[in-house]
XYZ file of C-alpha atoms in Angstrom:
271
model
C 19.440 11.322 0.070
C 19.834 7.608 0.756
C 23.264 8.370 2.285
C 21.664 10.764 4.769
C 18.995 8.420 6.077
C 16.131 6.095 5.393
C 12.982 6.767 3.474
C 10.243 5.713 5.886
C 6.914 4.675 4.393
C 3.849 4.530 6.635
C 1.767 1.590 5.434
C 2.797 -1.510 3.501
C -0.266 -2.258 1.369
C -0.155 -2.683 -2.406
C 0.217 1.019 -3.283
C 2.790 1.622 -0.540
C 4.637 -1.504 -1.665
C 4.719 -0.300 -5.268
C 6.291 2.924 -4.004
C 8.782 1.058 -1.803
C 9.716 -1.264 -4.673
C 10.525 1.604 -7.046
C 12.457 3.613 -4.451
C 14.443 0.564 -3.335
C 15.360 -0.360 -6.910
C 16.385 3.264 -7.460
C 19.011 2.949 -4.742
C 17.255 4.323 -1.649
C 17.169 2.658 1.764
C 13.539 2.041 2.691
C 11.778 1.135 5.948
C 8.044 0.404 6.090
C 5.754 0.557 9.124
C 2.495 -1.298 9.656
C -0.211 -2.149 12.170
C -0.152 -5.415 14.101
C -2.742 -7.144 11.900
C -2.857 -5.414 8.507
C -5.936 -6.101 6.390
C -4.279 -5.615 3.002
C -6.545 -6.784 0.185
C -4.028 -7.287 -2.613
C -1.718 -9.087 -0.268
C 0.271 -10.938 -2.953
C 1.781 -7.567 -3.866
C 1.900 -6.101 -0.350
C 5.020 -6.150 1.782
C 2.616 -6.098 4.744
C 2.555 -9.857 4.228
C 5.848 -9.920 6.164
C 3.816 -9.399 9.334
C 2.192 -12.806 8.793
C 4.778 -14.689 6.732
C 8.055 -13.320 8.091
C 9.437 -12.532 4.648
C 7.869 -11.559 1.337
C 9.127 -10.941 -2.189
C 7.596 -8.783 -4.930
C 9.127 -8.756 -8.388
C 12.623 -9.545 -7.183
C 12.646 -7.258 -4.131
C 12.621 -8.938 -0.732
C 11.247 -7.607 2.551
C 11.456 -9.016 6.054
C 9.648 -8.386 9.313
C 11.746 -6.481 11.838
C 11.098 -6.797 15.571
C 13.760 -4.429 16.891
C 15.819 -1.441 15.837
C 18.814 -3.738 15.370
C 16.685 -5.928 13.099
C 15.838 -2.913 10.937
C 19.488 -2.020 10.465
C 20.570 -5.617 9.814
C 17.791 -6.292 7.307
C 18.678 -3.091 5.448
C 22.352 -4.126 5.393
C 21.269 -7.445 3.880
C 19.688 -5.568 0.959
C 16.080 -6.104 1.982
C 13.256 -3.814 3.081
C 12.494 -3.953 6.821
C 8.786 -3.977 7.741
C 8.197 -2.911 11.335
C 5.019 -2.960 13.439
C 4.747 0.677 14.444
C 1.285 2.260 13.896
C 2.432 5.637 15.254
C 5.673 5.598 13.231
C 7.775 6.297 16.311
C 10.745 4.737 14.532
C 11.273 8.060 12.750
C 12.695 9.367 16.017
C 15.159 6.491 16.396
C 16.724 6.111 12.948
C 18.029 8.756 10.535
C 15.102 9.697 8.287
C 15.471 11.873 5.187
C 11.979 11.353 3.754
C 8.665 10.323 5.316
C 5.846 9.113 3.058
C 2.309 8.566 4.338
C 0.983 5.766 2.127
C -1.738 4.482 4.442
C -4.401 5.779 2.015
C -6.847 6.419 4.840
C -8.473 9.235 2.768
C -7.773 11.521 5.718
C -4.814 12.734 7.741
C -4.295 10.330 10.645
C -1.439 12.337 12.164
C 1.016 13.396 9.444
C 2.862 16.648 10.074
C 5.195 18.538 7.763
C 7.730 18.687 10.580
C 7.895 14.884 10.940
C 10.944 14.668 8.649
C 13.150 16.873 6.472
C 10.890 16.038 3.509
C 7.309 14.780 3.852
C 5.027 13.366 1.133
C 1.351 12.470 1.490
C -0.426 10.125 -0.907
C -4.006 10.920 -1.865
C -6.767 12.955 -0.203
C -6.520 14.204 3.359
C -3.253 16.102 3.026
C -2.690 19.757 2.124
C 0.617 20.381 0.358
C 2.545 23.086 2.179
C 0.702 22.439 5.440
C 0.475 18.730 6.278
C 3.172 17.684 3.824
C 5.735 19.275 1.549
C 4.165 17.589 -1.465
C 1.105 15.469 -2.206
C 0.812 12.821 -4.935
C -2.526 12.212 -6.649
C -3.926 8.685 -6.193
C -7.275 8.967 -7.973
C -7.496 7.095 -11.272
C -7.676 9.329 -14.295
C -5.707 12.003 -16.077
C -3.951 13.295 -12.919
C -2.943 9.944 -11.410
C 0.611 10.239 -10.057
C 0.739 14.035 -10.433
C 2.813 15.964 -7.890
C 0.881 18.670 -6.045
C 2.986 21.430 -4.496
C 0.083 23.614 -3.354
C -3.359 22.347 -2.373
C -4.893 18.905 -2.088
C -5.465 15.734 -4.051
C -8.868 15.074 -5.579
C -11.463 14.225 -2.887
C -12.428 10.655 -2.230
C -15.518 9.864 -4.309
C -16.278 6.616 -2.530
C -16.794 5.053 -5.976
C -14.249 2.444 -7.136
C -12.519 3.108 -10.439
C -13.929 1.436 -13.535
C -12.098 -1.735 -14.588
C -13.408 -3.779 -17.456
C -16.732 -1.938 -17.317
C -17.285 -2.575 -13.614
C -16.853 -0.311 -10.596
C -18.849 -0.926 -7.435
C -19.737 -4.518 -8.348
C -16.107 -5.621 -8.551
C -15.369 -4.639 -4.937
C -16.171 -7.087 -2.144
C -17.320 -5.499 1.111
C -18.256 -7.092 4.410
C -22.063 -7.241 4.689
C -21.714 -7.694 8.473
C -18.978 -7.503 11.067
C -17.203 -10.590 12.345
C -14.450 -13.076 11.525
C -13.911 -13.883 7.860
C -13.489 -17.431 6.567
C -12.335 -17.589 2.963
C -13.859 -20.108 0.566
C -11.765 -18.964 -2.411
C -8.228 -17.714 -2.859
C -6.481 -15.020 -4.845
C -6.149 -16.105 -8.480
C -9.378 -18.159 -8.528
C -11.941 -17.509 -11.263
C -15.440 -16.882 -9.927
C -18.876 -16.414 -11.431
C -21.830 -14.387 -10.146
C -23.251 -15.767 -6.873
C -20.194 -17.945 -6.141
C -19.477 -17.925 -2.415
C -16.112 -16.268 -1.875
C -16.151 -16.159 1.927
C -18.279 -16.265 5.044
C -18.387 -13.721 7.822
C -19.880 -15.637 10.680
C -22.806 -17.373 8.976
C -23.262 -14.667 6.316
C -22.148 -15.469 2.783
C -20.081 -13.090 0.660
C -20.902 -13.785 -2.981
C -19.376 -12.568 -6.233
C -21.466 -10.043 -8.172
C -19.562 -10.444 -11.460
C -17.411 -13.000 -13.251
C -13.677 -12.545 -12.975
C -10.441 -13.269 -11.168
C -10.116 -12.763 -7.432
C -7.302 -10.233 -7.470
C -7.495 -9.344 -3.796
C -8.768 -11.031 -0.644
C -7.801 -10.294 2.948
C -6.310 -12.918 5.214
C -8.471 -15.706 6.545
C -9.667 -15.400 10.178
C -9.286 -11.616 10.394
C -11.950 -9.625 12.237
C -13.705 -7.207 9.878
C -16.267 -4.469 10.345
C -19.444 -4.001 8.325
C -18.805 -2.222 5.044
C -15.031 -2.612 4.962
C -13.327 -3.719 1.770
C -12.343 -7.376 1.956
C -11.492 -8.179 -1.654
C -11.952 -7.393 -5.321
C -12.750 -9.229 -8.530
C -11.103 -8.250 -11.820
C -13.326 -9.060 -14.834
C -10.384 -9.260 -17.249
C -9.262 -12.882 -17.902
C -5.626 -11.780 -18.235
C -5.727 -10.563 -14.625
C -4.831 -14.096 -13.497
C -1.252 -13.298 -14.528
C -1.329 -9.984 -12.653
C -2.059 -11.239 -9.144
C 1.679 -11.342 -8.335
C 2.728 -8.138 -10.115
C 2.536 -4.483 -9.114
C -0.525 -2.744 -10.550
C -0.446 0.008 -13.152
C -1.928 2.370 -10.564
C 0.767 1.607 -7.995
C 3.527 2.033 -10.587
C 2.148 5.405 -11.661
C 1.913 6.688 -8.088
C 5.384 5.315 -7.358
C 6.709 7.225 -10.354
C 5.291 10.449 -8.935
C 6.892 9.762 -5.551
C 10.284 8.987 -7.090
C 10.089 12.177 -9.146
C 9.317 14.174 -5.991
C 12.222 12.617 -4.089
C 14.639 13.264 -6.958
C 13.430 16.872 -7.253
C 14.269 17.363 -3.575
C 17.648 15.716 -3.981
C 18.545 17.966 -6.916
C 17.371 20.990 -4.945
C 19.682 20.031 -2.078
C 22.614 19.616 -4.469
C 22.012 23.065 -5.952
C 22.006 24.629 -2.481
C 25.241 22.910 -1.484
């Protein structure tokens, strides 16, 4: 399938990046699209960082921001993943695309159509397999994480963060007000309850539990009230995990790779 065209991934956050990493290392040519100012939380393991830093590397795989179509092709030839600002994913009409994966994780369909590419995969809730996408991959933590769904939908969004180290809601940092964020801590720092992690305007964002800051959005970004801006992992060993792909992302990526290989084998049988 890689010979026929690129695998385009909408979104370049931590889950999308885990998917891109596995597909790239499995021999596929990957292009990722993003918004102009992505608010990725676990940015150490998000290729979206290319938008701010120019280049980014995750576990031996390098990505680079592309500004033009020629950039995309040259970056791919240089054995890197191009990351292109393209919220509407119009690039799918300009480069050969064999697979399109919606990995935005918006919990709803923001415009994916089964006719967007020869093979379309949606990650998580909001997509109906057979209608919006050819296949859907489960993203909810639990027994079905990473499962391929050929008919129907993923589990609905509960709005409740998964339990890690005995904590769910308390480990997630959300903006108490809207405004510009100013970070007082950084990813990898250990915090205790009531430590000030950031300010939004003059409002403090404090830790609710002890743990490692595993995710924190970029300083000076504009945020809206209630949006996720970071997370704290209560496990001490999480300090070593801030630069590695999460177990959740690897599991979802495994489901995506399985789906892509199933399609490739199906094509070979037909030919």
